[in-house]
Short mmCIF file of C-alpha atoms in Angstrom, two decimals:
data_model
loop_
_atom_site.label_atom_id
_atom_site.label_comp_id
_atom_site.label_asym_id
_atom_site.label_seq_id
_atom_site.Cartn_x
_atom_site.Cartn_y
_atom_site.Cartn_z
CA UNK Z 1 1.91 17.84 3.43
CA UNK Z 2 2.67 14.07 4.52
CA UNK Z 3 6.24 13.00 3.59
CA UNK Z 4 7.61 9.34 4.59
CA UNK Z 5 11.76 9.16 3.80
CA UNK Z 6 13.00 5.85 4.12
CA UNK Z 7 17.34 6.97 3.42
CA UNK Z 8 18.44 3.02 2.99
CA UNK Z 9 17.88 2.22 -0.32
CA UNK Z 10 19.66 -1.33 0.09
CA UNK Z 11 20.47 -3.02 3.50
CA UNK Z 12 22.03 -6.34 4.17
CA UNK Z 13 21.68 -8.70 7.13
CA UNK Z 14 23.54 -12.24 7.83
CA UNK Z 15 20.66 -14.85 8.03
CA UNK Z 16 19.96 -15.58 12.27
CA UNK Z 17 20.86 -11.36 12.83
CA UNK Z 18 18.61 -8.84 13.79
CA UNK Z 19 18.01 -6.18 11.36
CA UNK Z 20 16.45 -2.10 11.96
CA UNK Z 21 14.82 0.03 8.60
CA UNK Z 22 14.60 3.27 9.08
CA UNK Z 23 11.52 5.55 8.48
CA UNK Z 24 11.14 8.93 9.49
CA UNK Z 25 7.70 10.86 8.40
CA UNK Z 26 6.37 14.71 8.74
CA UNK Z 27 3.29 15.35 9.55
CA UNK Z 28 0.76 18.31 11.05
CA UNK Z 29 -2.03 16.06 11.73
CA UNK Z 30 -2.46 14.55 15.58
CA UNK Z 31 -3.72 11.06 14.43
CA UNK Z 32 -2.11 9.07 11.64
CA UNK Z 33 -1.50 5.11 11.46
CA UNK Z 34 2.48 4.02 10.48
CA UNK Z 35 2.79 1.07 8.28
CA UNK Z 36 5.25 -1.18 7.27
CA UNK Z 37 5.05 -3.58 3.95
CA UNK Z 38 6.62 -6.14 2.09
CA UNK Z 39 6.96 -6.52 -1.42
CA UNK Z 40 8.94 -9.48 -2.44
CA UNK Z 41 10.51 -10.02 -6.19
CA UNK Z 42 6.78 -11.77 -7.32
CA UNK Z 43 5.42 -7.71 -6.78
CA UNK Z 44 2.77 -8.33 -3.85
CA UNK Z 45 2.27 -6.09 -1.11
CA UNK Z 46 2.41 -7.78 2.33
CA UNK Z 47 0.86 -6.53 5.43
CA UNK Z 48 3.24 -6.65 8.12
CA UNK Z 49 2.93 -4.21 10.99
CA UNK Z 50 0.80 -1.10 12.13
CA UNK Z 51 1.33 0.91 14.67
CA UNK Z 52 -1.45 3.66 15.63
CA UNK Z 53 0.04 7.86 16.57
CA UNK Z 54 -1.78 7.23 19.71
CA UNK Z 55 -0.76 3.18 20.53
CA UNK Z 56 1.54 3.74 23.71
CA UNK Z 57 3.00 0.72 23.22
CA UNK Z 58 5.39 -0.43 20.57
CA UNK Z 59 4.02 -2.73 17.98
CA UNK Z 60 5.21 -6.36 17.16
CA UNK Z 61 3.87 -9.51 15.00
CA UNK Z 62 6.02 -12.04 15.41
CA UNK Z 63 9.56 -11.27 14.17
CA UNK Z 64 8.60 -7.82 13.43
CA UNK Z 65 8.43 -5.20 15.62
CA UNK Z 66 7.66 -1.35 15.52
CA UNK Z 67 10.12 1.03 17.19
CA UNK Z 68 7.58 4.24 17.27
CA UNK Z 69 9.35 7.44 18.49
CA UNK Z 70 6.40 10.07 18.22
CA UNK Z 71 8.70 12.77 19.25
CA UNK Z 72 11.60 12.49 16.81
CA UNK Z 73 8.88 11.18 13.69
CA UNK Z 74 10.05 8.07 13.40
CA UNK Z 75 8.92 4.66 13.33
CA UNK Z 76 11.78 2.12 12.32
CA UNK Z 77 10.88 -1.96 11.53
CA UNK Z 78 13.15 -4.47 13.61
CA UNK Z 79 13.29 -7.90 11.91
CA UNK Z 80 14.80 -9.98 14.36
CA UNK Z 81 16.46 -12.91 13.64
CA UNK Z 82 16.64 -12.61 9.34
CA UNK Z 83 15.39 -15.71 7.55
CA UNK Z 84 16.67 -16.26 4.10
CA UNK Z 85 12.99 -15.68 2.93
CA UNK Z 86 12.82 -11.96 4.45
CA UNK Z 87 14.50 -10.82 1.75
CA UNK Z 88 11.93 -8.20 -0.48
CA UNK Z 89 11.49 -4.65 -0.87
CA UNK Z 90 10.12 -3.09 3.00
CA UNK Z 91 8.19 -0.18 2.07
CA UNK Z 92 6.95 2.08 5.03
CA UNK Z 93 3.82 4.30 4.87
CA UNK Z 94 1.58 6.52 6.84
CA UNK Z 95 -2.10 6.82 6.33
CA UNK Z 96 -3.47 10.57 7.06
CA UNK Z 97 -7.38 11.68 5.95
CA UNK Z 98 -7.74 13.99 3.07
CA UNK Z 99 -11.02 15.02 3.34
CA UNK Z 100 -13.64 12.38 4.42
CA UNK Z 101 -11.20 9.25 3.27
CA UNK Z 102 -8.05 8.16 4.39
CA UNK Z 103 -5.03 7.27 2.24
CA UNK Z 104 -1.97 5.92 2.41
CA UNK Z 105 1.73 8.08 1.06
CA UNK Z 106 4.64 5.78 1.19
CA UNK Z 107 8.66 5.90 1.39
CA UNK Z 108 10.82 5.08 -1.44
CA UNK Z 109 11.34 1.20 -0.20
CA UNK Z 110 14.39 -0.05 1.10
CA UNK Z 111 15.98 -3.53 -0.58
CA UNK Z 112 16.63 -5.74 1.51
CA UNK Z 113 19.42 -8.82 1.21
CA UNK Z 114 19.91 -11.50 4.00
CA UNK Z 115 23.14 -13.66 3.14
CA UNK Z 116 23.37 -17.09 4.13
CA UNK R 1 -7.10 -15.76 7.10
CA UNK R 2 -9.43 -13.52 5.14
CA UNK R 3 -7.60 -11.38 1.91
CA UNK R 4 -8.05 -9.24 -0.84
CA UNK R 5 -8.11 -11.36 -4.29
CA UNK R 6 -7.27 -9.28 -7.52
CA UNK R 7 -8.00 -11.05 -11.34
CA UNK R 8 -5.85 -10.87 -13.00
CA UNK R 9 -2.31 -11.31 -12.08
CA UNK R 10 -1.10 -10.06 -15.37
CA UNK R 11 -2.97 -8.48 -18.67
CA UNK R 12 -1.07 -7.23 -21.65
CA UNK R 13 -2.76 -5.16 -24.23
CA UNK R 14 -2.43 -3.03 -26.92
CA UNK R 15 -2.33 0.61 -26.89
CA UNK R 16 -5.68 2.83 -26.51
CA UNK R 17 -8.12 -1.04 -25.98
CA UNK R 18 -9.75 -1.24 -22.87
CA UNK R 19 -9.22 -2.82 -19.79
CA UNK R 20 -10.77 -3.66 -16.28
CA UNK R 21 -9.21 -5.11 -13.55
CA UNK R 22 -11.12 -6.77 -10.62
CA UNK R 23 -10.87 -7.32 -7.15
CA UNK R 24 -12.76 -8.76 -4.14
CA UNK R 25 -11.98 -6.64 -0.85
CA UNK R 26 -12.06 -8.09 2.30
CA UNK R 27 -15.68 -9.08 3.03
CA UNK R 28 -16.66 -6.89 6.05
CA UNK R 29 -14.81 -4.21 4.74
CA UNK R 30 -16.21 -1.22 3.69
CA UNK R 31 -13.24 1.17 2.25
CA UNK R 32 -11.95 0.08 -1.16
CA UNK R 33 -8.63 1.56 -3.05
CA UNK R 34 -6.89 1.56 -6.03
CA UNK R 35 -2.89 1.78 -5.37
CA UNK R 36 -0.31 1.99 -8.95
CA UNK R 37 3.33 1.19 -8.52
CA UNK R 38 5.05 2.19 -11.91
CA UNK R 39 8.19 -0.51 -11.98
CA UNK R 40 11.07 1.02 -9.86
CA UNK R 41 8.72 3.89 -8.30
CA UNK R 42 6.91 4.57 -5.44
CA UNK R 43 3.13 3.33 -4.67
CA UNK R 44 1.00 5.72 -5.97
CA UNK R 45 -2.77 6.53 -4.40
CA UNK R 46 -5.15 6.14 -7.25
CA UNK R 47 -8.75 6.42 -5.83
CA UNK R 48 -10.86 5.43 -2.46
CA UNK R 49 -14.48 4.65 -2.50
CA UNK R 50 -16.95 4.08 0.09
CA UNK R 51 -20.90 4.03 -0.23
CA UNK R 52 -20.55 3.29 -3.81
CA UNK R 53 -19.01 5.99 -4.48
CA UNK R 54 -15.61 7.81 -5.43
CA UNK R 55 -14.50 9.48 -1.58
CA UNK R 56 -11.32 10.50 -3.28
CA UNK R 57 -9.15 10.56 -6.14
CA UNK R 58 -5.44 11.60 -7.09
CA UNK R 59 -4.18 13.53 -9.70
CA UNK R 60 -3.30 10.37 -11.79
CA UNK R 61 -7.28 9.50 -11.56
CA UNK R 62 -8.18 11.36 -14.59
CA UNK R 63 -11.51 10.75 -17.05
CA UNK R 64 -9.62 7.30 -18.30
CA UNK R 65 -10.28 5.80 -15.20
CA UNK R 66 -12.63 4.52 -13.63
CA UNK R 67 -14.17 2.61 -10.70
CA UNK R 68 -17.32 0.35 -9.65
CA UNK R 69 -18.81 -2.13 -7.37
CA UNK R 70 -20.98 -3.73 -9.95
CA UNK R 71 -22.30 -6.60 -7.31
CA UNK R 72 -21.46 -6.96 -3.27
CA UNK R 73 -18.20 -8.42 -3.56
CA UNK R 74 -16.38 -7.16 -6.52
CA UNK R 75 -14.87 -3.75 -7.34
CA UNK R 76 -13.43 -2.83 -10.27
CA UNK R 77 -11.01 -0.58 -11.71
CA UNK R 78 -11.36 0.12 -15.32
CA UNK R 79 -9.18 2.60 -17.98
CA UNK R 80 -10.99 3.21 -21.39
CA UNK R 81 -8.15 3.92 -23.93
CA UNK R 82 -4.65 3.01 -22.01
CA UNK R 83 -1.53 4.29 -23.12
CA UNK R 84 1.72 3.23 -22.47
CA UNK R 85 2.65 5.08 -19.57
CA UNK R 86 -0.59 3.00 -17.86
CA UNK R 87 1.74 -0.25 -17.58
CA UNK R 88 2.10 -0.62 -14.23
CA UNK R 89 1.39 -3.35 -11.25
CA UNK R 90 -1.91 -1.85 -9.66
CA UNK R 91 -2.83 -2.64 -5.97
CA UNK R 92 -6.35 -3.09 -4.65
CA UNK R 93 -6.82 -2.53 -0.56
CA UNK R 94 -9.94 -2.59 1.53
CA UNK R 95 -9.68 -1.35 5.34
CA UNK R 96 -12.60 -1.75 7.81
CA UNK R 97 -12.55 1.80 8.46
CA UNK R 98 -12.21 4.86 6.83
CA UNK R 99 -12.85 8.18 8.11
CA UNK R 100 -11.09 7.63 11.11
CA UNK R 101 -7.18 7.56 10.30
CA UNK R 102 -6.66 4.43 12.38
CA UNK R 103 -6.69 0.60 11.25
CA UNK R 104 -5.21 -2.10 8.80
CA UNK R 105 -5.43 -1.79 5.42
CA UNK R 106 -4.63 -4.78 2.95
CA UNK R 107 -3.89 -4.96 -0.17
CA UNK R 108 -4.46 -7.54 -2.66
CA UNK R 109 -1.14 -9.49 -4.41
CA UNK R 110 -1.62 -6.63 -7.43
CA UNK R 111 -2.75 -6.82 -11.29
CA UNK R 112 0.80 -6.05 -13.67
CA UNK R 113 -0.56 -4.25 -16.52
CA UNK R 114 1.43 -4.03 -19.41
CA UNK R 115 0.74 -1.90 -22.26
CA UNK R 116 2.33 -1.97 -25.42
#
């Protein structure tokens, strides 16, 4: 079965600082995709980051970036340099097929607070 | 930038009326979802659907629910007699692909339902 633990459920970053979530998963299947979103106070889910099992490279959008360590399951979100406005629930998931469609399972969330 | 577009941001109703919520995926997309976050819990996979029909469904998906894509842009999600344990904010996400585990999915900015 998939599992995604996210163990932080609050973090807090001074504003300009860089910032890592954790995420570890378990899977037994070769290809899966790694997800990161954000769900501010307002309750939308926003897209952030996606990083493929078999991407070689790390991946980033702007600010964000995926640190993707296949071996040891994990696949941590770096926010680098925190903006007041990052603040939200980050909720990581991993999308695996079950049967001819794919779905997503996700972590518990982590909080996060950047402080002026 | 293209999005998913759910109506309506927020529907109260009473106890066993029913209700349909709406969403336009993406437009080239071909995968559609149905995501439920209970307030305070994890997202929860509802149902997939692809070819106009239902690919998959969760446990939650019982005979209360369920889905259509009455026209070519909308897709519904609708639960015939909700009870209170219904209120929740439910997610709509489309993805480009499907039956490969790879790709972005997006989700919409979510319907709250609240049930009373």
């Amino acid at each position: 079965a998939q599992k995604i633990t996210q163990t932080q459920p609050g973090m807090f970053v001074q504003e300009k600082e860089a910032v890592t979530l954790d995420c570890t998963y378990d899977t037994s299947d070769q290809s899966y995709g790694l997800f990161w979103y954000k769900q501010p106070s307002s309750g939308e889910m926003i897209f952030l980051i996606y990083q493929g099992s078999y991407d070689e490279q790390n991946a980033t959008e702007g600010r964000y970036s995926l640190n993707f360590q296949k071996a040891r399951k994990s696949a941590n979100l770096v926010i680098s340099a925190s903006q007041l406005g990052d603040s939200a629930m980050y909720f990581c998931a991993m999308s695996f097929l079950l049967g001819s469609a794919r779905q997503l399972t996700f972590g518990s969330g982590t909080q996060l607070t950047v402080l002026p | 930038e293209p999005e998913v577009t759910q109506t309506p941001s927020h529907q109260v109703t009473q106890m066993g009326q029913e209700v349909i919520l709406r969403c336009v995926p993406i437009s080239n997309h071909l995968y559609f979802y149905w995501y439920r976050q209970i307030l305070g819990q994890k997202v929860e996979f509802l149902v997939s659907f692809y070819n106009n029909e239902i690919s998959e469904k969760s446990e939650i998906f019982d005979d209360q629910f369920s889905v259509e894509r009455p026209d070519g842009s909308n897709f519904t999600l609708k639960i015939r007699s909700t009870k209170l344990e219904d209120s929740a904010m439910y997610f709509c996400a489309s993805s480009e692909v499907g039956r490969t585990n790879t790709g972005e999915l997006f989700f919409g900015e979510g319907s709250r339902l609240t049930v009373l």
